């Protein structure tokens, strides 16, 4: 069953976040992930959610998504992201 990492970023440093995006792409690919959404226009249809830079990454399983989030390569890249953006990250099991 697929696993999805859903990230909502409030970017505070565009230049540093661009470096992070370049670095993190290789970590996602190395764990079998692929981008489904990587930014783009959003429209809130219901509720009070305030989307920022929304990213959705699909993995073959929740375990793969977790392995990516806890990998040394991602943890290193994440240090850059925490300086460049405030983020909410969830992993969701697909159907």
PDB file of N, CA and C in Angstrom:
ATOM      1  N   UNK A   1       0.845  -1.171   0.000  1.00  0.00           N
ATOM      2  CA  UNK A   1       0.000   0.000   0.000  1.00  0.00           C
ATOM      3  C   UNK A   1       0.901   1.249   0.000  1.00  0.00           C
ATOM      4  N   UNK A   2       0.595   2.190  -0.844  1.00  0.00           N
ATOM      5  CA  UNK A   2       1.414   3.397  -0.980  1.00  0.00           C
ATOM      6  C   UNK A   2       1.407   4.227   0.295  1.00  0.00           C
ATOM      7  N   UNK A   3       2.476   4.981   0.467  1.00  0.00           N
ATOM      8  CA  UNK A   3       2.582   5.933   1.554  1.00  0.00           C
ATOM      9  C   UNK A   3       2.884   7.306   0.972  1.00  0.00           C
ATOM     10  N   UNK A   4       2.328   8.329   1.551  1.00  0.00           N
ATOM     11  CA  UNK A   4       2.485   9.689   1.039  1.00  0.00           C
ATOM     12  C   UNK A   4       3.044  10.599   2.128  1.00  0.00           C
ATOM     13  N   UNK A   5       4.055  11.355   1.776  1.00  0.00           N
ATOM     14  CA  UNK A   5       4.545  12.423   2.644  1.00  0.00           C
ATOM     15  C   UNK A   5       3.906  13.704   2.142  1.00  0.00           C
ATOM     16  N   UNK A   6       3.218  14.395   3.033  1.00  0.00           N
ATOM     17  CA  UNK A   6       2.562  15.656   2.685  1.00  0.00           C
ATOM     18  C   UNK A   6       3.206  16.741   3.534  1.00  0.00           C
ATOM     19  N   UNK A   7       3.732  17.743   2.846  1.00  0.00           N
ATOM     20  CA  UNK A   7       4.488  18.799   3.503  1.00  0.00           C
ATOM     21  C   UNK A   7       3.858  20.137   3.155  1.00  0.00           C
ATOM     22  N   UNK A   8       3.657  20.966   4.158  1.00  0.00           N
ATOM     23  CA  UNK A   8       3.173  22.325   3.949  1.00  0.00           C
ATOM     24  C   UNK A   8       4.228  23.269   4.511  1.00  0.00           C
ATOM     25  N   UNK A   9       4.918  23.970   3.631  1.00  0.00           N
ATOM     26  CA  UNK A   9       6.016  24.867   4.018  1.00  0.00           C
ATOM     27  C   UNK A   9       5.575  26.323   4.001  1.00  0.00           C
ATOM     28  N   UNK A  10       5.965  27.041   5.032  1.00  0.00           N
ATOM     29  CA  UNK A  10       5.909  28.504   5.029  1.00  0.00           C
ATOM     30  C   UNK A  10       7.364  28.933   4.851  1.00  0.00           C
ATOM     31  N   UNK A  11       7.731  29.286   3.641  1.00  0.00           N
ATOM     32  CA  UNK A  11       9.122  29.582   3.317  1.00  0.00           C
ATOM     33  C   UNK A  11       9.498  30.961   3.864  1.00  0.00           C
ATOM     34  N   UNK A  12      10.611  30.989   4.607  1.00  0.00           N
ATOM     35  CA  UNK A  12      11.089  32.233   5.201  1.00  0.00           C
ATOM     36  C   UNK A  12      12.388  32.719   4.553  1.00  0.00           C
ATOM     37  N   UNK A  13      13.082  31.835   3.848  1.00  0.00           N
ATOM     38  CA  UNK A  13      14.329  32.181   3.162  1.00  0.00           C
ATOM     39  C   UNK A  13      14.332  31.473   1.812  1.00  0.00           C
ATOM     40  N   UNK A  14      13.919  32.201   0.778  1.00  0.00           N
ATOM     41  CA  UNK A  14      13.766  31.610  -0.566  1.00  0.00           C
ATOM     42  C   UNK A  14      15.063  31.007  -1.095  1.00  0.00           C
ATOM     43  N   UNK A  15      16.171  31.714  -0.944  1.00  0.00           N
ATOM     44  CA  UNK A  15      17.445  31.234  -1.495  1.00  0.00           C
ATOM     45  C   UNK A  15      17.881  29.935  -0.811  1.00  0.00           C
ATOM     46  N   UNK A  16      17.818  29.897   0.495  1.00  0.00           N
ATOM     47  CA  UNK A  16      18.214  28.687   1.223  1.00  0.00           C
ATOM     48  C   UNK A  16      17.248  27.545   0.933  1.00  0.00           C
ATOM     49  N   UNK A  17      15.967  27.860   0.806  1.00  0.00           N
ATOM     50  CA  UNK A  17      14.998  26.804   0.498  1.00  0.00           C
ATOM     51  C   UNK A  17      15.238  26.237  -0.896  1.00  0.00           C
ATOM     52  N   UNK A  18      15.669  27.044  -1.833  1.00  0.00           N
ATOM     53  CA  UNK A  18      16.003  26.549  -3.174  1.00  0.00           C
ATOM     54  C   UNK A  18      17.167  25.561  -3.094  1.00  0.00           C
ATOM     55  N   UNK A  19      18.150  25.847  -2.265  1.00  0.00           N
ATOM     56  CA  UNK A  19      19.268  24.905  -2.062  1.00  0.00           C
ATOM     57  C   UNK A  19      18.760  23.606  -1.458  1.00  0.00           C
ATOM     58  N   UNK A  20      17.871  23.726  -0.485  1.00  0.00           N
ATOM     59  CA  UNK A  20      17.282  22.540   0.140  1.00  0.00           C
ATOM     60  C   UNK A  20      16.543  21.696  -0.892  1.00  0.00           C
ATOM     61  N   UNK A  21      15.723  22.329  -1.730  1.00  0.00           N
ATOM     62  CA  UNK A  21      14.966  21.590  -2.753  1.00  0.00           C
ATOM     63  C   UNK A  21      15.898  20.803  -3.659  1.00  0.00           C
ATOM     64  N   UNK A  22      17.010  21.422  -4.050  1.00  0.00           N
ATOM     65  CA  UNK A  22      17.968  20.721  -4.906  1.00  0.00           C
ATOM     66  C   UNK A  22      18.560  19.514  -4.193  1.00  0.00           C
ATOM     67  N   UNK A  23      18.867  19.664  -2.924  1.00  0.00           N
ATOM     68  CA  UNK A  23      19.494  18.598  -2.152  1.00  0.00           C
ATOM     69  C   UNK A  23      18.507  17.481  -1.812  1.00  0.00           C
ATOM     70  N   UNK A  24      17.296  17.827  -1.459  1.00  0.00           N
ATOM     71  CA  UNK A  24      16.337  16.829  -0.983  1.00  0.00           C
ATOM     72  C   UNK A  24      15.817  15.939  -2.117  1.00  0.00           C
ATOM     73  N   UNK A  25      15.796  16.430  -3.325  1.00  0.00           N
ATOM     74  CA  UNK A  25      15.281  15.632  -4.447  1.00  0.00           C
ATOM     75  C   UNK A  25      16.022  14.299  -4.567  1.00  0.00           C
ATOM     76  N   UNK A  26      17.339  14.313  -4.395  1.00  0.00           N
ATOM     77  CA  UNK A  26      18.121  13.080  -4.496  1.00  0.00           C
ATOM     78  C   UNK A  26      17.777  12.117  -3.361  1.00  0.00           C
ATOM     79  N   UNK A  27      17.459  12.640  -2.176  1.00  0.00           N
ATOM     80  CA  UNK A  27      17.108  11.759  -1.058  1.00  0.00           C
ATOM     81  C   UNK A  27      15.759  11.092  -1.302  1.00  0.00           C
ATOM     82  N   UNK A  28      14.849  11.819  -1.900  1.00  0.00           N
ATOM     83  CA  UNK A  28      13.535  11.254  -2.230  1.00  0.00           C
ATOM     84  C   UNK A  28      13.688  10.149  -3.266  1.00  0.00           C
ATOM     85  N   UNK A  29      14.425  10.432  -4.317  1.00  0.00           N
ATOM     86  CA  UNK A  29      14.643   9.445  -5.380  1.00  0.00           C
ATOM     87  C   UNK A  29      15.338   8.201  -4.832  1.00  0.00           C
ATOM     88  N   UNK A  30      16.317   8.386  -3.960  1.00  0.00           N
ATOM     89  CA  UNK A  30      17.061   7.261  -3.393  1.00  0.00           C
ATOM     90  C   UNK A  30      16.171   6.326  -2.571  1.00  0.00           C
ATOM     91  N   UNK A  31      15.054   6.837  -2.072  1.00  0.00           N
ATOM     92  CA  UNK A  31      14.132   6.021  -1.286  1.00  0.00           C
ATOM     93  C   UNK A  31      12.890   5.612  -2.080  1.00  0.00           C
ATOM     94  N   UNK A  32      12.969   5.735  -3.386  1.00  0.00           N
ATOM     95  CA  UNK A  32      11.883   5.277  -4.250  1.00  0.00           C
ATOM     96  C   UNK A  32      10.701   6.219  -4.325  1.00  0.00           C
ATOM     97  N   UNK A  33      10.878   7.462  -3.869  1.00  0.00           N
ATOM     98  CA  UNK A  33       9.776   8.411  -3.891  1.00  0.00           C
ATOM     99  C   UNK A  33       9.692   9.182  -5.192  1.00  0.00           C
ATOM    100  N   UNK A  34       8.517   9.723  -5.424  1.00  0.00           N
ATOM    101  CA  UNK A  34       8.337  10.593  -6.590  1.00  0.00           C
ATOM    102  C   UNK A  34       7.375  11.713  -6.217  1.00  0.00           C
ATOM    103  N   UNK A  35       7.692  12.895  -6.743  1.00  0.00           N
ATOM    104  CA  UNK A  35       6.844  14.058  -6.479  1.00  0.00           C
ATOM    105  C   UNK A  35       5.518  13.917  -7.220  1.00  0.00           C
ATOM    106  N   UNK A  36       4.422  14.180  -6.521  1.00  0.00           N
ATOM    107  CA  UNK A  36       3.107  14.310  -7.149  1.00  0.00           C
ATOM    108  C   UNK A  36       2.714  15.776  -7.201  1.00  0.00           C
ATOM    109  N   UNK A  37       3.105  16.521  -6.168  1.00  0.00           N
ATOM    110  CA  UNK A  37       2.846  17.962  -6.080  1.00  0.00           C
ATOM    111  C   UNK A  37       4.126  18.595  -5.558  1.00  0.00           C
ATOM    112  N   UNK A  38       4.512  19.688  -6.187  1.00  0.00           N
ATOM    113  CA  UNK A  38       5.721  20.398  -5.735  1.00  0.00           C
ATOM    114  C   UNK A  38       5.471  21.888  -5.896  1.00  0.00           C
ATOM    115  N   UNK A  39       4.687  22.426  -4.957  1.00  0.00           N
ATOM    116  CA  UNK A  39       4.318  23.835  -5.040  1.00  0.00           C
ATOM    117  C   UNK A  39       3.132  23.991  -5.966  1.00  0.00           C
ATOM    118  N   UNK A  40       3.009  25.133  -6.548  1.00  0.00           N
ATOM    119  CA  UNK A  40       1.893  25.385  -7.452  1.00  0.00           C
ATOM    120  C   UNK A  40       0.754  26.095  -6.740  1.00  0.00           C
ATOM    121  N   UNK A  41      -0.184  26.514  -7.536  1.00  0.00           N
ATOM    122  CA  UNK A  41      -1.328  27.278  -7.019  1.00  0.00           C
ATOM    123  C   UNK A  41      -2.206  26.384  -6.153  1.00  0.00           C
ATOM    124  N   UNK A  42      -2.735  26.952  -5.082  1.00  0.00           N
ATOM    125  CA  UNK A  42      -3.662  26.242  -4.209  1.00  0.00           C
ATOM    126  C   UNK A  42      -4.937  27.060  -4.066  1.00  0.00           C
ATOM    127  N   UNK A  43      -6.005  26.365  -3.752  1.00  0.00           N
ATOM    128  CA  UNK A  43      -7.288  27.025  -3.524  1.00  0.00           C
ATOM    129  C   UNK A  43      -7.991  26.306  -2.388  1.00  0.00           C
ATOM    130  N   UNK A  44      -8.230  26.995  -1.303  1.00  0.00           N
ATOM    131  CA  UNK A  44      -8.944  26.409  -0.169  1.00  0.00           C
ATOM    132  C   UNK A  44     -10.425  26.399  -0.515  1.00  0.00           C
ATOM    133  N   UNK A  45     -11.011  25.227  -0.487  1.00  0.00           N
ATOM    134  CA  UNK A  45     -12.417  25.078  -0.847  1.00  0.00           C
ATOM    135  C   UNK A  45     -13.327  25.029   0.380  1.00  0.00           C
ATOM    136  N   UNK A  46     -12.760  24.657   1.533  1.00  0.00           N
ATOM    137  CA  UNK A  46     -13.557  24.547   2.745  1.00  0.00           C
ATOM    138  C   UNK A  46     -12.601  24.568   3.937  1.00  0.00           C
ATOM    139  N   UNK A  47     -13.016  25.134   5.021  1.00  0.00           N
ATOM    140  CA  UNK A  47     -12.191  25.142   6.221  1.00  0.00           C
ATOM    141  C   UNK A  47     -11.285  26.358   6.311  1.00  0.00           C
ATOM    142  N   UNK A  48     -10.389  26.317   7.304  1.00  0.00           N
ATOM    143  CA  UNK A  48      -9.533  27.470   7.563  1.00  0.00           C
ATOM    144  C   UNK A  48      -8.050  27.165   7.348  1.00  0.00           C
ATOM    145  N   UNK A  49      -7.748  26.163   6.563  1.00  0.00           N
ATOM    146  CA  UNK A  49      -6.376  25.793   6.240  1.00  0.00           C
ATOM    147  C   UNK A  49      -5.723  26.903   5.416  1.00  0.00           C
ATOM    148  N   UNK A  50      -4.507  27.273   5.781  1.00  0.00           N
ATOM    149  CA  UNK A  50      -3.758  28.271   5.023  1.00  0.00           C
ATOM    150  C   UNK A  50      -2.545  27.586   4.400  1.00  0.00           C
ATOM    151  N   UNK A  51      -2.667  27.157   3.155  1.00  0.00           N
ATOM    152  CA  UNK A  51      -1.554  26.450   2.535  1.00  0.00           C
ATOM    153  C   UNK A  51      -0.414  27.399   2.186  1.00  0.00           C
ATOM    154  N   UNK A  52       0.784  26.860   2.303  1.00  0.00           N
ATOM    155  CA  UNK A  52       1.980  27.569   1.856  1.00  0.00           C
ATOM    156  C   UNK A  52       2.464  26.899   0.583  1.00  0.00           C
ATOM    157  N   UNK A  53       3.694  26.474   0.607  1.00  0.00           N
ATOM    158  CA  UNK A  53       4.294  25.719  -0.503  1.00  0.00           C
ATOM    159  C   UNK A  53       4.024  24.245  -0.198  1.00  0.00           C
ATOM    160  N   UNK A  54       3.027  23.664  -0.857  1.00  0.00           N
ATOM    161  CA  UNK A  54       2.576  22.302  -0.567  1.00  0.00           C
ATOM    162  C   UNK A  54       3.321  21.309  -1.456  1.00  0.00           C
ATOM    163  N   UNK A  55       3.792  20.236  -0.821  1.00  0.00           N
ATOM    164  CA  UNK A  55       4.511  19.174  -1.527  1.00  0.00           C
ATOM    165  C   UNK A  55       3.875  17.844  -1.142  1.00  0.00           C
ATOM    166  N   UNK A  56       3.664  16.976  -2.134  1.00  0.00           N
ATOM    167  CA  UNK A  56       3.177  15.622  -1.893  1.00  0.00           C
ATOM    168  C   UNK A  56       4.147  14.670  -2.598  1.00  0.00           C
ATOM    169  N   UNK A  57       4.673  13.716  -1.825  1.00  0.00           N
ATOM    170  CA  UNK A  57       5.607  12.735  -2.362  1.00  0.00           C
ATOM    171  C   UNK A  57       5.018  11.353  -2.145  1.00  0.00           C
ATOM    172  N   UNK A  58       4.995  10.553  -3.206  1.00  0.00           N
ATOM    173  CA  UNK A  58       4.473   9.193  -3.118  1.00  0.00           C
ATOM    174  C   UNK A  58       5.625   8.201  -2.988  1.00  0.00           C
ATOM    175  N   UNK A  59       5.450   7.251  -2.063  1.00  0.00           N
ATOM    176  CA  UNK A  59       6.376   6.144  -1.884  1.00  0.00           C
ATOM    177  C   UNK A  59       5.586   4.849  -2.042  1.00  0.00           C
ATOM    178  N   UNK A  60       6.270   3.746  -2.267  1.00  0.00           N
ATOM    179  CA  UNK A  60       5.581   2.467  -2.414  1.00  0.00           C
ATOM    180  C   UNK A  60       4.890   2.025  -1.130  1.00  0.00           C
ATOM    181  N   UNK A  61       5.377   2.520   0.022  1.00  0.00           N
ATOM    182  CA  UNK A  61       4.791   2.124   1.300  1.00  0.00           C
ATOM    183  C   UNK A  61       5.041   3.210   2.343  1.00  0.00           C
ATOM    184  N   UNK A  62       4.291   3.136   3.422  1.00  0.00           N
ATOM    185  CA  UNK A  62       4.504   4.040   4.551  1.00  0.00           C
ATOM    186  C   UNK A  62       5.896   3.805   5.124  1.00  0.00           C
ATOM    187  N   UNK A  63       6.326   2.540   5.164  1.00  0.00           N
ATOM    188  CA  UNK A  63       7.661   2.237   5.679  1.00  0.00           C
ATOM    189  C   UNK A  63       8.747   2.941   4.864  1.00  0.00           C
ATOM    190  N   UNK A  64       8.584   2.992   3.551  1.00  0.00           N
ATOM    191  CA  UNK A  64       9.557   3.712   2.715  1.00  0.00           C
ATOM    192  C   UNK A  64       9.527   5.204   3.008  1.00  0.00           C
ATOM    193  N   UNK A  65       8.347   5.754   3.202  1.00  0.00           N
ATOM    194  CA  UNK A  65       8.238   7.180   3.529  1.00  0.00           C
ATOM    195  C   UNK A  65       8.924   7.468   4.858  1.00  0.00           C
ATOM    196  N   UNK A  66       8.719   6.608   5.840  1.00  0.00           N
ATOM    197  CA  UNK A  66       9.376   6.773   7.143  1.00  0.00           C
ATOM    198  C   UNK A  66      10.892   6.624   7.012  1.00  0.00           C
ATOM    199  N   UNK A  67      11.315   5.649   6.221  1.00  0.00           N
ATOM    200  CA  UNK A  67      12.751   5.435   6.020  1.00  0.00           C
ATOM    201  C   UNK A  67      13.395   6.670   5.407  1.00  0.00           C
ATOM    202  N   UNK A  68      12.696   7.316   4.488  1.00  0.00           N
ATOM    203  CA  UNK A  68      13.209   8.555   3.897  1.00  0.00           C
ATOM    204  C   UNK A  68      13.323   9.638   4.972  1.00  0.00           C
ATOM    205  N   UNK A  69      12.271   9.832   5.756  1.00  0.00           N
ATOM    206  CA  UNK A  69      12.259  10.877   6.784  1.00  0.00           C
ATOM    207  C   UNK A  69      13.331  10.680   7.845  1.00  0.00           C
ATOM    208  N   UNK A  70      13.723   9.437   8.090  1.00  0.00           N
ATOM    209  CA  UNK A  70      14.702   9.152   9.142  1.00  0.00           C
ATOM    210  C   UNK A  70      16.088   8.824   8.597  1.00  0.00           C
ATOM    211  N   UNK A  71      16.266   8.923   7.286  1.00  0.00           N
ATOM    212  CA  UNK A  71      17.573   8.604   6.685  1.00  0.00           C
ATOM    213  C   UNK A  71      18.601   9.683   7.021  1.00  0.00           C
ATOM    214  N   UNK A  72      19.853   9.290   7.171  1.00  0.00           N
ATOM    215  CA  UNK A  72      20.908  10.274   7.457  1.00  0.00           C
ATOM    216  C   UNK A  72      20.984  11.376   6.389  1.00  0.00           C
ATOM    217  N   UNK A  73      20.751  11.015   5.139  1.00  0.00           N
ATOM    218  CA  UNK A  73      20.819  11.996   4.053  1.00  0.00           C
ATOM    219  C   UNK A  73      19.720  13.051   4.193  1.00  0.00           C
ATOM    220  N   UNK A  74      18.508  12.601   4.514  1.00  0.00           N
ATOM    221  CA  UNK A  74      17.419  13.555   4.670  1.00  0.00           C
ATOM    222  C   UNK A  74      17.606  14.393   5.932  1.00  0.00           C
ATOM    223  N   UNK A  75      18.025  13.748   7.013  1.00  0.00           N
ATOM    224  CA  UNK A  75      18.229  14.489   8.265  1.00  0.00           C
ATOM    225  C   UNK A  75      19.242  15.610   8.061  1.00  0.00           C
ATOM    226  N   UNK A  76      20.279  15.346   7.275  1.00  0.00           N
ATOM    227  CA  UNK A  76      21.268  16.382   6.981  1.00  0.00           C
ATOM    228  C   UNK A  76      20.633  17.524   6.177  1.00  0.00           C
ATOM    229  N   UNK A  77      19.866  17.180   5.151  1.00  0.00           N
ATOM    230  CA  UNK A  77      19.193  18.201   4.332  1.00  0.00           C
ATOM    231  C   UNK A  77      18.154  18.965   5.152  1.00  0.00           C
ATOM    232  N   UNK A  78      17.500  18.273   6.076  1.00  0.00           N
ATOM    233  CA  UNK A  78      16.452  18.888   6.893  1.00  0.00           C
ATOM    234  C   UNK A  78      16.993  20.046   7.727  1.00  0.00           C
ATOM    235  N   UNK A  79      18.260  19.979   8.110  1.00  0.00           N
ATOM    236  CA  UNK A  79      18.866  21.083   8.864  1.00  0.00           C
ATOM    237  C   UNK A  79      18.755  22.381   8.068  1.00  0.00           C
ATOM    238  N   UNK A  80      18.919  22.279   6.762  1.00  0.00           N
ATOM    239  CA  UNK A  80      18.799  23.443   5.884  1.00  0.00           C
ATOM    240  C   UNK A  80      17.343  23.905   5.836  1.00  0.00           C
ATOM    241  N   UNK A  81      16.424  22.945   5.720  1.00  0.00           N
ATOM    242  CA  UNK A  81      15.006  23.298   5.628  1.00  0.00           C
ATOM    243  C   UNK A  81      14.511  23.996   6.883  1.00  0.00           C
ATOM    244  N   UNK A  82      14.966  23.557   8.051  1.00  0.00           N
ATOM    245  CA  UNK A  82      14.475  24.174   9.281  1.00  0.00           C
ATOM    246  C   UNK A  82      14.931  25.625   9.410  1.00  0.00           C
ATOM    247  N   UNK A  83      15.994  25.984   8.702  1.00  0.00           N
ATOM    248  CA  UNK A  83      16.445  27.378   8.675  1.00  0.00           C
ATOM    249  C   UNK A  83      15.719  28.188   7.606  1.00  0.00           C
ATOM    250  N   UNK A  84      15.166  27.496   6.603  1.00  0.00           N
ATOM    251  CA  UNK A  84      14.575  28.169   5.450  1.00  0.00           C
ATOM    252  C   UNK A  84      13.051  28.191   5.444  1.00  0.00           C
ATOM    253  N   UNK A  85      12.422  27.364   6.290  1.00  0.00           N
ATOM    254  CA  UNK A  85      10.960  27.276   6.243  1.00  0.00           C
ATOM    255  C   UNK A  85      10.415  26.699   7.537  1.00  0.00           C
ATOM    256  N   UNK A  86       9.212  27.092   7.862  1.00  0.00           N
ATOM    257  CA  UNK A  86       8.440  26.436   8.914  1.00  0.00           C
ATOM    258  C   UNK A  86       7.582  25.402   8.204  1.00  0.00           C
ATOM    259  N   UNK A  87       7.634  24.163   8.662  1.00  0.00           N
ATOM    260  CA  UNK A  87       6.952  23.103   7.921  1.00  0.00           C
ATOM    261  C   UNK A  87       6.100  22.234   8.829  1.00  0.00           C
ATOM    262  N   UNK A  88       5.033  21.735   8.250  1.00  0.00           N
ATOM    263  CA  UNK A  88       4.235  20.668   8.833  1.00  0.00           C
ATOM    264  C   UNK A  88       4.386  19.479   7.896  1.00  0.00           C
ATOM    265  N   UNK A  89       4.719  18.321   8.452  1.00  0.00           N
ATOM    266  CA  UNK A  89       4.967  17.133   7.643  1.00  0.00           C
ATOM    267  C   UNK A  89       4.148  15.999   8.232  1.00  0.00           C
ATOM    268  N   UNK A  90       3.397  15.315   7.365  1.00  0.00           N
ATOM    269  CA  UNK A  90       2.664  14.122   7.794  1.00  0.00           C
ATOM    270  C   UNK A  90       2.938  13.015   6.787  1.00  0.00           C
ATOM    271  N   UNK A  91       2.816  11.788   7.265  1.00  0.00           N
ATOM    272  CA  UNK A  91       2.856  10.628   6.382  1.00  0.00           C
ATOM    273  C   UNK A  91       1.487   9.973   6.462  1.00  0.00           C
ATOM    274  N   UNK A  92       0.928   9.676   5.304  1.00  0.00           N
ATOM    275  CA  UNK A  92      -0.423   9.129   5.222  1.00  0.00           C
ATOM    276  C   UNK A  92      -0.381   7.831   4.430  1.00  0.00           C
ATOM    277  N   UNK A  93      -1.083   6.835   4.931  1.00  0.00           N
ATOM    278  CA  UNK A  93      -1.207   5.579   4.230  1.00  0.00           C
ATOM    279  C   UNK A  93      -2.252   5.706   3.128  1.00  0.00           C
ATOM    280  N   UNK A  94      -1.909   5.216   1.947  1.00  0.00           N
ATOM    281  CA  UNK A  94      -2.838   5.275   0.823  1.00  0.00           C
ATOM    282  C   UNK A  94      -3.875   4.155   0.884  1.00  0.00           C
ATOM    283  N   UNK A  95      -4.741   4.142  -0.110  1.00  0.00           N
ATOM    284  CA  UNK A  95      -5.779   3.108  -0.171  1.00  0.00           C
ATOM    285  C   UNK A  95      -5.457   2.092  -1.244  1.00  0.00           C
TER     286      UNK A  95
END
